[in-house]
Short mmCIF file of C-alpha atoms and ligand atoms in Angstrom, two decimals:
data_model
loop_
_atom_site.label_atom_id
_atom_site.label_comp_id
_atom_site.label_asym_id
_atom_site.label_seq_id
_atom_site.Cartn_x
_atom_site.Cartn_y
_atom_site.Cartn_z
CA MET A 1 223.04 -18.73 64.19
CA PRO A 2 222.85 -20.31 67.64
CA ASP A 3 219.25 -21.35 67.91
CA VAL A 4 215.75 -21.57 66.29
CA THR A 5 214.84 -18.06 67.47
CA ALA A 6 217.82 -16.70 65.53
CA LEU A 7 216.90 -18.73 62.54
CA ARG A 8 213.30 -17.51 62.61
CA ALA A 9 214.52 -13.93 62.92
CA PHE A 10 216.90 -14.38 59.91
CA LEU A 11 213.99 -15.86 57.83
CA ASP A 12 211.63 -13.04 58.79
CA GLU A 13 214.32 -10.37 58.12
CA HIS A 14 214.59 -11.65 54.55
CA GLY A 15 210.92 -12.25 54.01
CA LEU A 16 211.33 -16.08 53.72
CA ALA A 17 209.23 -18.92 54.87
CA ALA A 18 206.72 -16.88 56.69
CA SER A 19 204.13 -19.70 56.94
CA ARG A 20 206.75 -22.43 57.54
CA PRO A 21 207.33 -23.99 60.97
CA VAL A 22 210.97 -24.15 61.95
CA GLY A 23 212.35 -26.27 64.72
CA ASP A 24 215.60 -27.63 66.26
CA ALA A 25 215.86 -30.13 63.44
CA ASP A 26 216.32 -27.34 60.95
CA LEU A 27 219.42 -26.00 62.59
CA ALA A 28 221.99 -28.65 61.60
CA PRO A 29 220.97 -28.60 57.88
CA VAL A 30 221.03 -24.82 57.82
CA HIS A 31 224.57 -24.79 59.38
CA ALA A 32 225.65 -27.44 56.92
CA LEU A 33 224.36 -25.29 54.07
CA ARG A 34 226.39 -22.38 55.35
CA THR A 35 229.46 -24.50 55.29
CA ARG A 36 228.71 -25.53 51.78
CA LEU A 37 228.10 -21.95 50.61
CA ARG A 38 231.36 -20.39 51.74
CA PRO A 39 233.61 -22.10 49.16
CA LEU A 40 231.18 -21.03 46.53
CA VAL A 41 231.96 -17.41 47.33
CA GLU A 42 235.71 -18.09 47.68
CA GLU A 43 235.84 -20.40 44.70
CA ALA A 44 237.92 -18.88 41.91
CA ASP A 45 236.73 -21.46 39.39
CA THR A 46 233.58 -20.04 37.75
CA GLU A 47 232.52 -23.31 36.24
CA ARG A 48 232.62 -25.07 39.60
CA ARG A 49 230.64 -22.24 41.26
CA VAL A 50 227.96 -22.33 38.61
CA ALA A 51 227.78 -26.14 38.77
CA GLU A 52 227.48 -26.18 42.63
CA ALA A 53 224.99 -23.32 42.82
CA GLY A 54 222.94 -25.07 40.16
CA ALA A 55 223.01 -28.19 42.22
CA LEU A 56 221.62 -26.33 45.23
CA THR A 57 218.48 -25.43 43.26
CA ALA A 58 218.30 -28.56 41.12
CA ALA A 59 217.49 -30.64 44.25
CA LEU A 60 213.94 -29.13 44.11
CA GLY A 61 213.61 -28.87 40.38
CA GLY A 62 211.65 -26.29 38.45
CA VAL A 63 213.67 -23.31 39.30
CA THR A 64 215.36 -21.47 36.56
CA LEU A 65 216.57 -17.97 35.66
CA ALA A 66 214.27 -16.46 33.05
CA GLY A 67 214.24 -12.94 31.67
CA GLY A 68 215.06 -10.56 34.41
CA GLY A 69 214.12 -12.63 37.38
CA TRP A 70 213.74 -16.18 38.52
CA VAL A 71 210.82 -18.49 38.04
CA GLY A 72 209.80 -21.28 40.27
CA THR A 73 207.97 -22.23 43.43
CA VAL A 74 209.27 -24.07 46.39
CA PRO A 75 206.65 -26.39 47.89
CA ASP A 76 205.65 -25.68 51.51
CA ASP A 77 206.79 -29.08 52.73
CA VAL A 78 210.42 -28.49 51.70
CA PRO A 79 212.81 -28.19 54.67
CA VAL A 80 213.95 -24.64 55.53
CA ALA A 81 217.65 -25.48 54.70
CA ASP A 82 216.66 -26.55 51.21
CA LEU A 83 214.59 -23.46 50.71
CA LEU A 84 217.61 -21.36 51.77
CA GLY A 85 219.73 -23.42 49.43
CA VAL A 86 217.45 -22.56 46.50
CA VAL A 87 217.54 -18.81 47.39
CA ALA A 88 221.36 -18.90 47.75
CA GLY A 89 221.81 -20.96 44.64
CA VAL A 90 219.69 -18.65 42.50
CA GLY A 91 221.33 -15.68 44.07
CA LEU A 92 224.86 -17.02 43.22
CA LEU A 93 223.87 -17.81 39.63
CA ALA A 94 222.14 -14.37 39.18
CA VAL A 95 225.35 -12.53 40.44
CA GLN A 96 227.54 -14.66 38.29
CA LEU A 97 225.32 -14.02 35.25
CA HIS A 98 224.73 -10.32 35.67
CA LEU A 99 227.73 -8.98 37.63
CA GLY A 100 230.46 -11.46 36.95
CA ALA A 101 233.01 -13.55 38.86
CA GLU A 102 234.91 -10.53 40.21
CA ARG A 103 232.02 -9.72 42.51
CA PHE A 104 232.92 -12.71 44.71
CA ARG A 105 235.61 -11.35 47.03
CA PRO A 106 237.47 -11.75 50.31
CA CYS A 107 237.16 -8.91 52.86
CA SER A 108 239.92 -6.27 52.56
CA SER A 109 240.33 -5.94 56.32
CA ASP A 110 243.61 -7.37 57.57
CA THR A 111 241.87 -8.74 60.63
CA CYS A 112 238.85 -10.37 58.95
CA GLU A 113 238.56 -13.72 57.32
CA GLY A 114 235.15 -12.89 55.81
CA VAL A 115 234.05 -13.30 52.18
CA PHE A 116 231.24 -11.49 50.48
CA ILE A 117 229.42 -10.95 47.26
CA ASP A 118 229.39 -7.37 46.08
CA THR A 119 225.91 -6.67 44.70
CA SER A 120 226.24 -2.87 44.83
CA ARG A 121 225.75 -0.95 41.63
CA PRO A 122 229.29 0.45 41.26
CA GLY A 123 230.79 -2.79 42.49
CA ARG A 124 233.57 -1.26 44.59
CA ARG A 125 232.73 -2.72 47.94
CA ARG A 126 235.78 -3.83 49.88
CA TYR A 127 234.56 -5.15 53.21
CA CYS A 128 232.22 -7.95 54.20
CA MET A 129 230.57 -5.70 56.75
CA PRO A 130 231.39 -2.09 55.77
CA GLY A 131 230.09 -0.67 59.06
CA LEU A 132 232.36 -2.93 61.02
CA CYS A 133 235.39 -4.09 59.01
CA GLY A 134 235.53 -0.79 57.02
CA ASN A 135 235.50 1.27 60.18
CA ARG A 136 238.17 -0.80 61.79
CA ALA A 137 240.44 -0.49 58.75
CA ASN A 138 239.87 3.28 58.70
CA VAL A 139 240.69 3.64 62.39
CA ALA A 140 243.83 1.55 61.92
CA ALA A 141 244.93 3.60 58.95
CA HIS A 142 244.20 6.85 60.89
CA ARG A 143 246.32 5.59 63.81
CA ALA A 144 249.19 4.56 61.45
CA ARG A 145 249.15 8.07 59.83
CA ARG A 146 249.25 9.76 63.29
CA ARG A 147 252.20 7.53 64.30
CA ALA A 148 254.00 8.35 61.12
CA ALA A 149 253.42 12.04 61.78
CA GLY A 150 254.77 11.67 65.33
CA THR A 151 251.67 12.99 67.00
CA ARG A 152 250.30 10.33 69.25
ZN1 ZN B 1 235.27 -8.27 57.02
#
């Protein structure tokens, strides 16, 4: 996310903070949040993930999982990075609660360091970006098979 325009596009894409002004001052906190989130996907320790995800939402107070959804309002004057923290924290907790720890995974591609959260219904997703990492892996496997068959 290189600049404010990219941040705005990201927020709009996800239907967030429509009425909120964003500026250069929001970039560093958003980047810091990203750095903070990655270990929560990689983290094998469920208790720690839940504690850290809870901490992301607790900073604002009044957000909790209730019934089938989440309840809470984020005041308009809360910085964008904190708003994203709440959304991410609640999302992490919801996946942990409803889908389980095995949904937090590294990408299966040999050439990708990505991690992702599988929120698909069957839960068999293998790549962080199926269209990209999945295709690359398929192409590599195809080439390997052709080499093995001796038909270059
Ligand atoms: Zn990947």
